[in-house]
mmCIF file with all atom_site columns, C-alpha atoms in Angstrom:
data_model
loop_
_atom_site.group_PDB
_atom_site.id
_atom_site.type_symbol
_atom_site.label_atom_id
_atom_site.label_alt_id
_atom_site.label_comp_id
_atom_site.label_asym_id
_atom_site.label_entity_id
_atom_site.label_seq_id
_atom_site.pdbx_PDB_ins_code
_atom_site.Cartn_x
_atom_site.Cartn_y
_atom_site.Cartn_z
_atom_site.occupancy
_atom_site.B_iso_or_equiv
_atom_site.pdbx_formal_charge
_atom_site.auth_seq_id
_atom_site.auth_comp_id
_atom_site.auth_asym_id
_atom_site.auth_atom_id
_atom_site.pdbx_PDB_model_num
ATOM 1   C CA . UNK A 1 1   ? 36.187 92.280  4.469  1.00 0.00 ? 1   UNK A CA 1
ATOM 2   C CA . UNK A 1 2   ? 39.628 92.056  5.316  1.00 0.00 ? 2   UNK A CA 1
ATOM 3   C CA . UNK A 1 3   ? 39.028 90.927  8.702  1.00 0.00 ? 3   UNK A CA 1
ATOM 4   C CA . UNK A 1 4   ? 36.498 88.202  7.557  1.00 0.00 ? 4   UNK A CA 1
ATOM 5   C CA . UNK A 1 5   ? 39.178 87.025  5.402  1.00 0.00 ? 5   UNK A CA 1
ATOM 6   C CA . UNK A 1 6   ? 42.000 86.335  7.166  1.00 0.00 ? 6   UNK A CA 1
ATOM 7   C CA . UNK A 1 7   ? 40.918 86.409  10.848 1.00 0.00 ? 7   UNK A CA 1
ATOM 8   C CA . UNK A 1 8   ? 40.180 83.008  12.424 1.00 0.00 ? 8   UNK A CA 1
ATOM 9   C CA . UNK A 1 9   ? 36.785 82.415  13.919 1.00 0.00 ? 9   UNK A CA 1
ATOM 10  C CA . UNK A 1 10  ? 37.861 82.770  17.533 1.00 0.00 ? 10  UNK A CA 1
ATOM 11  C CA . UNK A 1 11  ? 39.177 86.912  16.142 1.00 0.00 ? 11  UNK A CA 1
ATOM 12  C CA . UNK A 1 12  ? 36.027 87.078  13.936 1.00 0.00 ? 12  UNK A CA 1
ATOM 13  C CA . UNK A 1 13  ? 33.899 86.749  17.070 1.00 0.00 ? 13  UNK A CA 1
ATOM 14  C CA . UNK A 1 14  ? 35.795 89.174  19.081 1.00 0.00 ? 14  UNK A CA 1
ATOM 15  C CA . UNK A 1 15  ? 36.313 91.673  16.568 1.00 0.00 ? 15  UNK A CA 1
ATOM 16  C CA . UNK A 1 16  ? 34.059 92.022  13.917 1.00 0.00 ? 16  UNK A CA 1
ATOM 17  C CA . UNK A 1 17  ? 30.920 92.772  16.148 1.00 0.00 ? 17  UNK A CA 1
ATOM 18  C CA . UNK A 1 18  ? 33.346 96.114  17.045 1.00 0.00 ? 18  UNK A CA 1
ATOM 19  C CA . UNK A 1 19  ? 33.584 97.131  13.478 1.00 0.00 ? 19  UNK A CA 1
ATOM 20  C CA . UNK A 1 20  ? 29.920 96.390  12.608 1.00 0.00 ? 20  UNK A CA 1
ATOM 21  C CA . UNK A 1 21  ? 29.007 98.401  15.204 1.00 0.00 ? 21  UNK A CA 1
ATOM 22  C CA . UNK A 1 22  ? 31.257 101.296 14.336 1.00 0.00 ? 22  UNK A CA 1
ATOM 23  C CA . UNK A 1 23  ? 32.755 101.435 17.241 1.00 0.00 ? 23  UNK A CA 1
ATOM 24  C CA . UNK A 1 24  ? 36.627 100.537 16.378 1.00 0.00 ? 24  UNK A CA 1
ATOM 25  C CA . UNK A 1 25  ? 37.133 102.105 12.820 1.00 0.00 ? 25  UNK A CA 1
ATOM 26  C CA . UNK A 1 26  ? 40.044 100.172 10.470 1.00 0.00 ? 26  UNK A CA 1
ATOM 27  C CA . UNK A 1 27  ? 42.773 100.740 7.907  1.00 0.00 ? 27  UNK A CA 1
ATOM 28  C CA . UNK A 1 28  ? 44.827 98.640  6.243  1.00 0.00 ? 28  UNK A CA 1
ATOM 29  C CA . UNK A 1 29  ? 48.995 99.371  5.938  1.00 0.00 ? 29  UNK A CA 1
ATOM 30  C CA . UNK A 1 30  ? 50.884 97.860  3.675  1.00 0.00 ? 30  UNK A CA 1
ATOM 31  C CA . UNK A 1 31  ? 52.777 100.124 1.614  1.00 0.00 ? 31  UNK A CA 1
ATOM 32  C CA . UNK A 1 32  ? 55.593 101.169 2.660  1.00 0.00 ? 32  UNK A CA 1
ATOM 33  C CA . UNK A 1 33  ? 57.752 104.764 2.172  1.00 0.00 ? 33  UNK A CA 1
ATOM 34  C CA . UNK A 1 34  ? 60.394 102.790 0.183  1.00 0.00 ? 34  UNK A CA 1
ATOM 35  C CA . UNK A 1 35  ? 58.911 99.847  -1.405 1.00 0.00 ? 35  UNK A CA 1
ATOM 36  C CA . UNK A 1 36  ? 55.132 100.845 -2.711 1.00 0.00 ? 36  UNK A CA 1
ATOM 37  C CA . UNK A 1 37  ? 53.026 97.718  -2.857 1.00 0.00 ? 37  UNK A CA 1
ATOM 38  C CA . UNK A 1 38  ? 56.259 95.153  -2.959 1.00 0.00 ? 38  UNK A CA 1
ATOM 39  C CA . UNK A 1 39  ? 54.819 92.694  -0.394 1.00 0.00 ? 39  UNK A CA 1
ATOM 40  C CA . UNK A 1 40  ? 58.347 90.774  -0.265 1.00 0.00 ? 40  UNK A CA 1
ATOM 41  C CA . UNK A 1 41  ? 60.235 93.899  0.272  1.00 0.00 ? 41  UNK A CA 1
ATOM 42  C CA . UNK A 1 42  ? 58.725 95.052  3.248  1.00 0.00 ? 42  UNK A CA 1
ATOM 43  C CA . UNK A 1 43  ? 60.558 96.195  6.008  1.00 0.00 ? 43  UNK A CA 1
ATOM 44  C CA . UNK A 1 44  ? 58.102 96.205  8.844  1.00 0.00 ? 44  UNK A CA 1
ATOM 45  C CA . UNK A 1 45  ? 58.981 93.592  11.523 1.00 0.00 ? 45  UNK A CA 1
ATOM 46  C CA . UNK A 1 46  ? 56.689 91.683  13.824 1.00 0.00 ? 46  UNK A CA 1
ATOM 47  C CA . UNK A 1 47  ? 59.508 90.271  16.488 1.00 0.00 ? 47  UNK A CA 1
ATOM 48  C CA . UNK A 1 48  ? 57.965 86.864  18.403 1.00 0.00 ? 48  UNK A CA 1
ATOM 49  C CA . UNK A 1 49  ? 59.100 87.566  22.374 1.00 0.00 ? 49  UNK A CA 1
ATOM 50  C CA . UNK A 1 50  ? 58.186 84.084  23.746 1.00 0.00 ? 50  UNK A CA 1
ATOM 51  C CA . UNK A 1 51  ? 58.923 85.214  27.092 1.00 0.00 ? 51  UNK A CA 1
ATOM 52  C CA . UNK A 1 52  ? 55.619 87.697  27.479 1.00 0.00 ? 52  UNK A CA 1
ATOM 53  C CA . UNK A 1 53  ? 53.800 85.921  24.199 1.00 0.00 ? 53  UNK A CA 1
ATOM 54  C CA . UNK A 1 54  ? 53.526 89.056  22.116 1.00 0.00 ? 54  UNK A CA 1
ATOM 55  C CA . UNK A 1 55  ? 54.699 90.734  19.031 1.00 0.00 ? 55  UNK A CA 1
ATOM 56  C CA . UNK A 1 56  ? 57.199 93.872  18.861 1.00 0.00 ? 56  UNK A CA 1
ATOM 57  C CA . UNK A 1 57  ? 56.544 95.371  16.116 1.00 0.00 ? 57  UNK A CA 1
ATOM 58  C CA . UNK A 1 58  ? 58.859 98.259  14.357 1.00 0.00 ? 58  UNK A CA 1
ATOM 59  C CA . UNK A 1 59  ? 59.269 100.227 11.753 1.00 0.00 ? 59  UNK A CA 1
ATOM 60  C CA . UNK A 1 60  ? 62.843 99.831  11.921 1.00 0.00 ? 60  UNK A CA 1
ATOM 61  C CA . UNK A 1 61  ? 64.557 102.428 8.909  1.00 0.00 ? 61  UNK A CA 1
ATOM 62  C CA . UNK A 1 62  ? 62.494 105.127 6.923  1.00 0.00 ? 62  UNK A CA 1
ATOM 63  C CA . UNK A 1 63  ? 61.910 103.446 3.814  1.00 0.00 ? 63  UNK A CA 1
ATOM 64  C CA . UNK A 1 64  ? 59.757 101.416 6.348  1.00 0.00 ? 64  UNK A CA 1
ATOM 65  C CA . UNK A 1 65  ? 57.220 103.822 7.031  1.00 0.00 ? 65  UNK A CA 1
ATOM 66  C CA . UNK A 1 66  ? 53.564 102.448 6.279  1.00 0.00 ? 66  UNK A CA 1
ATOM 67  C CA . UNK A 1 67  ? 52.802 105.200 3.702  1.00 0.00 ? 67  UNK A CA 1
ATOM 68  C CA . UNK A 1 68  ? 49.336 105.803 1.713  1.00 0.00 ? 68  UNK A CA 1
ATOM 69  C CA . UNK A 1 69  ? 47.004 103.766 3.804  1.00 0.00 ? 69  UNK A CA 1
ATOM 70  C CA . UNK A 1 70  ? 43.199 105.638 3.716  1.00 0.00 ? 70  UNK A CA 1
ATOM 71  C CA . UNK A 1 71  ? 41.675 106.778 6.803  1.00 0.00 ? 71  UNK A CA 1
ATOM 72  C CA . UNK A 1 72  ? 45.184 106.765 8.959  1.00 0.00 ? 72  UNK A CA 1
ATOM 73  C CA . UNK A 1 73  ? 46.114 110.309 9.024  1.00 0.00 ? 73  UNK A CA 1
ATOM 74  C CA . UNK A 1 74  ? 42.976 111.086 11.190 1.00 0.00 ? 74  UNK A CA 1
ATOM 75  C CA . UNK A 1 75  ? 40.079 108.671 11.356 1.00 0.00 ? 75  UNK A CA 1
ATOM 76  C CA . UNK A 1 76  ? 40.792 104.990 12.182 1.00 0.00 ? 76  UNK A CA 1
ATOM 77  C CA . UNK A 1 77  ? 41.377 103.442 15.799 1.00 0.00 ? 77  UNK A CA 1
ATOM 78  C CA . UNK A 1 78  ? 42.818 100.342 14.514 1.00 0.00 ? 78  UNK A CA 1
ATOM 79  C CA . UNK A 1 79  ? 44.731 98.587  11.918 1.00 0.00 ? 79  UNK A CA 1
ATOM 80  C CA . UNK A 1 80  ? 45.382 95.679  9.415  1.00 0.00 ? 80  UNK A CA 1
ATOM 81  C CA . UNK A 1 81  ? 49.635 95.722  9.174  1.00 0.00 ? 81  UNK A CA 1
ATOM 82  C CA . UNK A 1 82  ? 51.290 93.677  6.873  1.00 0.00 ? 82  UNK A CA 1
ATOM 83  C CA . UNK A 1 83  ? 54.809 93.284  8.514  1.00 0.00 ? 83  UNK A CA 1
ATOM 84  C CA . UNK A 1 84  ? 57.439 90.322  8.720  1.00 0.00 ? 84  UNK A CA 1
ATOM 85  C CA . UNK A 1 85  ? 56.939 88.013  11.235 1.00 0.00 ? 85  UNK A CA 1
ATOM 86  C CA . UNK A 1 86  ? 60.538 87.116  12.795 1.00 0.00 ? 86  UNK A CA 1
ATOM 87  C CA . UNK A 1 87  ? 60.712 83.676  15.027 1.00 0.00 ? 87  UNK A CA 1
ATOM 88  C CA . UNK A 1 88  ? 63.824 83.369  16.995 1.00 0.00 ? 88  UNK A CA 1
ATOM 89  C CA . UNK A 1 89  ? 65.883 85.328  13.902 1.00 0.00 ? 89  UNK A CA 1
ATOM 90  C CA . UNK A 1 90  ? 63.993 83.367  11.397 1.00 0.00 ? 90  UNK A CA 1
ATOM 91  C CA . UNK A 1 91  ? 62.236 85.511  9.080  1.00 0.00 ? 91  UNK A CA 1
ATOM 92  C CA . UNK A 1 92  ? 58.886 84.098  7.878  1.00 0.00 ? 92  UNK A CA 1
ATOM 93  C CA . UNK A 1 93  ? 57.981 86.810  5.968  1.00 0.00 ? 93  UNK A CA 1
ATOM 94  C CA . UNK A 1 94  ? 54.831 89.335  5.671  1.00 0.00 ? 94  UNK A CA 1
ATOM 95  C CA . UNK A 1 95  ? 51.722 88.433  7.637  1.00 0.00 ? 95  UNK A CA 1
ATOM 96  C CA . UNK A 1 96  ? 49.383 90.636  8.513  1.00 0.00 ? 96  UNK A CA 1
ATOM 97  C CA . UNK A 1 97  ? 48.235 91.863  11.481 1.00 0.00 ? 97  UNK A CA 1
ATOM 98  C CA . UNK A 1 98  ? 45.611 94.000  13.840 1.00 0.00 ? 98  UNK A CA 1
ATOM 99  C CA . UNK A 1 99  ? 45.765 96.174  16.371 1.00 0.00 ? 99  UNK A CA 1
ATOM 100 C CA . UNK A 1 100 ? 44.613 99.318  17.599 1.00 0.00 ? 100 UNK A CA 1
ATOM 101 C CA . UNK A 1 101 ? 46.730 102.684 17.026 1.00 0.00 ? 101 UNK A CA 1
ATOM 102 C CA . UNK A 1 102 ? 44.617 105.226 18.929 1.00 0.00 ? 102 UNK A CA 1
ATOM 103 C CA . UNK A 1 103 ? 42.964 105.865 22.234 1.00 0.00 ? 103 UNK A CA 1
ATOM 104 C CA . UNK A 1 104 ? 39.234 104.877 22.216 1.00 0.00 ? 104 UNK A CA 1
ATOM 105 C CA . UNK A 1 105 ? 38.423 107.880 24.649 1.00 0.00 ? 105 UNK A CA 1
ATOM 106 C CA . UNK A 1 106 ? 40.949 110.858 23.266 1.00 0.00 ? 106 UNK A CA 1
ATOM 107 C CA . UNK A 1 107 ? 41.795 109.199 19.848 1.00 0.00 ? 107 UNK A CA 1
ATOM 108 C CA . UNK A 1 108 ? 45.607 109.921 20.382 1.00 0.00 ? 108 UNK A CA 1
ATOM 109 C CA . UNK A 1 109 ? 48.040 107.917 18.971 1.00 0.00 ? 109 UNK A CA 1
ATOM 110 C CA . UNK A 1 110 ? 49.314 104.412 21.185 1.00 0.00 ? 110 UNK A CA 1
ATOM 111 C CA . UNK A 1 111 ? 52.389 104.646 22.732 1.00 0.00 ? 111 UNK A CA 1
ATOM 112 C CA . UNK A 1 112 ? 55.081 103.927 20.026 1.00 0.00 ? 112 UNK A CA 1
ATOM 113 C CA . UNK A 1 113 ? 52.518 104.637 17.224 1.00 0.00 ? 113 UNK A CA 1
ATOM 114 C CA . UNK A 1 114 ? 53.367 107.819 15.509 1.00 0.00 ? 114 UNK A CA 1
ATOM 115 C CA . UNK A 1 115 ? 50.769 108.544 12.945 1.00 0.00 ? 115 UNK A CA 1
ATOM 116 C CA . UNK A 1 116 ? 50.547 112.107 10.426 1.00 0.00 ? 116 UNK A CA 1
ATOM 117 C CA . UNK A 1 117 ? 48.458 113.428 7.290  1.00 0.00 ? 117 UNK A CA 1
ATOM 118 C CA . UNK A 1 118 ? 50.822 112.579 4.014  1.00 0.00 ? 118 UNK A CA 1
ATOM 119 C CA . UNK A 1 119 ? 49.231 116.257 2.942  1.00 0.00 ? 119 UNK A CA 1
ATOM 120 C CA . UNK A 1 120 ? 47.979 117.298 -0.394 1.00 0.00 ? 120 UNK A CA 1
ATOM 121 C CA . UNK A 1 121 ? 47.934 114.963 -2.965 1.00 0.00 ? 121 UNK A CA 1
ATOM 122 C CA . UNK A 1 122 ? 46.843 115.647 -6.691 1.00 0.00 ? 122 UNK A CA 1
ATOM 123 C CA . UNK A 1 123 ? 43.463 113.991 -6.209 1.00 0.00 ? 123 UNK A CA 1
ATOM 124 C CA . UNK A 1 124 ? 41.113 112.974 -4.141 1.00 0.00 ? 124 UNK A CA 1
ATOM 125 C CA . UNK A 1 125 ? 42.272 115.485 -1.477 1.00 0.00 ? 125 UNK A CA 1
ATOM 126 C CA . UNK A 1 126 ? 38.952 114.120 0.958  1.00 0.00 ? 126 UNK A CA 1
ATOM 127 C CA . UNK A 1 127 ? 40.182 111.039 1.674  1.00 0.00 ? 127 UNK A CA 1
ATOM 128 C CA . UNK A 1 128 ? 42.707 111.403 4.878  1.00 0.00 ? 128 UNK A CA 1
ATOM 129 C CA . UNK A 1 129 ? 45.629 109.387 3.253  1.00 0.00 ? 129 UNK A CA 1
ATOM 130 C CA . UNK A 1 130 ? 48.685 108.979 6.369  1.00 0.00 ? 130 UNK A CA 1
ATOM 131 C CA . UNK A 1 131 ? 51.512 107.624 7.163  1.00 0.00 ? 131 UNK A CA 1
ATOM 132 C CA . UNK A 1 132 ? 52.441 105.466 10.476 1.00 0.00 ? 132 UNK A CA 1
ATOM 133 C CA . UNK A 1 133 ? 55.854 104.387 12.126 1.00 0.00 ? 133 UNK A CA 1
ATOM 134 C CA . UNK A 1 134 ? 56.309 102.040 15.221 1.00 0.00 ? 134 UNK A CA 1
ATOM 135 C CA . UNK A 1 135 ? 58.765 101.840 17.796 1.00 0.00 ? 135 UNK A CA 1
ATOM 136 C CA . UNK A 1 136 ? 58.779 98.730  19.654 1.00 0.00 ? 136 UNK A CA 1
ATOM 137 C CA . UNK A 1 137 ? 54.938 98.331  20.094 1.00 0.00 ? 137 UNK A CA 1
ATOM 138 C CA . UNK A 1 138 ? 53.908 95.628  22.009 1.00 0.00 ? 138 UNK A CA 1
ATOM 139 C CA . UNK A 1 139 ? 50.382 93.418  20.685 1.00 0.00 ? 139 UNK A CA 1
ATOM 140 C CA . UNK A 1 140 ? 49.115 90.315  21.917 1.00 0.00 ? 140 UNK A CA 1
ATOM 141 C CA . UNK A 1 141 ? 49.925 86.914  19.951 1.00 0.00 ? 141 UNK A CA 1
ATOM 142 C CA . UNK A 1 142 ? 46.890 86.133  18.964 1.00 0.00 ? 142 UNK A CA 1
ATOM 143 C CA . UNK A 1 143 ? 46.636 89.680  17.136 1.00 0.00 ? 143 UNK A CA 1
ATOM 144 C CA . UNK A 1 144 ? 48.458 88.112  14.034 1.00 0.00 ? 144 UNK A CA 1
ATOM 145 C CA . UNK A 1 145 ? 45.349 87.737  12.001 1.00 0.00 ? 145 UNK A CA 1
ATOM 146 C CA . UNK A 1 146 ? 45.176 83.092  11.742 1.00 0.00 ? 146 UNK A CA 1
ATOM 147 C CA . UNK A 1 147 ? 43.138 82.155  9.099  1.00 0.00 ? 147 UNK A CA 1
ATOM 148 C CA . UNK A 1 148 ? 45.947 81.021  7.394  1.00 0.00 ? 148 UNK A CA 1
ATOM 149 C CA . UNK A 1 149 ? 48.857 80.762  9.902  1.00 0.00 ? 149 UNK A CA 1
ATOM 150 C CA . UNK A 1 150 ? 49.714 79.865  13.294 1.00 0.00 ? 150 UNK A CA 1
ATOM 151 C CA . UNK A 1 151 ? 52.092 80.580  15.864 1.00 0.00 ? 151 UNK A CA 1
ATOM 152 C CA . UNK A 1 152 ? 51.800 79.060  19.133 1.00 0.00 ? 152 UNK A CA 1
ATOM 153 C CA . UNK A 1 153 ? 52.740 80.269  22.120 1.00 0.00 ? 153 UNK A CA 1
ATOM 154 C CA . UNK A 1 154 ? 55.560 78.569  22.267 1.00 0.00 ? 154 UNK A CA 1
ATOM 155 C CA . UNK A 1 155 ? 56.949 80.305  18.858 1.00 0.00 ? 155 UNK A CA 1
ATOM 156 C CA . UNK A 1 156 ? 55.970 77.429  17.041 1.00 0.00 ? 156 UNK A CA 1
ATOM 157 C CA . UNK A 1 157 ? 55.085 78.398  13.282 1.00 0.00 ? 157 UNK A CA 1
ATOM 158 C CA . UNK A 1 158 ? 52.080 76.227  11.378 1.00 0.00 ? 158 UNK A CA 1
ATOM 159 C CA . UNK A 1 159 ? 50.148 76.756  7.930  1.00 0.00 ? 159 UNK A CA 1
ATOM 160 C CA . UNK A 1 160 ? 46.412 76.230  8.692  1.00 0.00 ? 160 UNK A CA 1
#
């Protein structure tokens, strides 16, 4: 659902027939260690670099790390983010994002994706609940989900 939401038709086509297929699985991160469910207080940043027309994204202090999200700790390859989206030092604010955070073939984590199991928790102990930090992970543009938003690739930022 979350993909047919807020991706754009061009990302619907690519993606969704991956997920319907069960062949990428999906969480979605947006709590965060320090902030729970405050959307505007979220610390996770989604840099613009112009220069190779992707996103860094990092989790840059602990109270940043994407805490809660079902299905992280062991069993998705890919993931929703909410994180800020940062244009040239301007701060735009959350927007949310996919991308994948384990190998297809060993289902490791990415390079500068370090996911864990949060542990026991005092209910519903089935459901693999984990945390996830990033350090300076690199994702195509057009991997900020554009229903809603755009950014071209020259940085420029547009409502839909």
């Amino acid at each position: 659902p979350s993909l047919e939401s807020m991706a754009d038709d061009e990302q619907q086509r690519e993606w969704l027939p991956l997920a319907r297929d069960f062949r990428i699985f999906g969480t979605y991160a947006q709590t965060e260690l320090g902030h729970g469910s405050n959307v505007p207080g979220i610390e996770t940043t989604a840099e613009f670099d112009k220069k190779s027309d992707q996103w860094v994204l990092n989790t840059p202090m602990l109270t940043s790390t994407k805490w809660w999200p079902g299905g992280l700790a062991k069993s998705c390859t890919h993931c929703i983010l909410m994180a800020r989206v940062v244009i040239d030092g301007k701060d735009f604010g959350p927007h949310p994002f996919f991308f994948q955070v384990r190998d297809l073939n060993t289902h490791e984590s990415l390079p500068g994706v370090s996911l864990w199991d949060i542990g026991s928790k005092l209910g519903y102990n089935g459901m693999d609940n984990g945390a996830m930090q990033l350090a300076n992970v690199r994702i195509p543009r057009r991997n900020l989900l554009m229903r809603y938003t755009r950014v071209d690739r020259d940085g420029t930022y547009s409502k839909v």
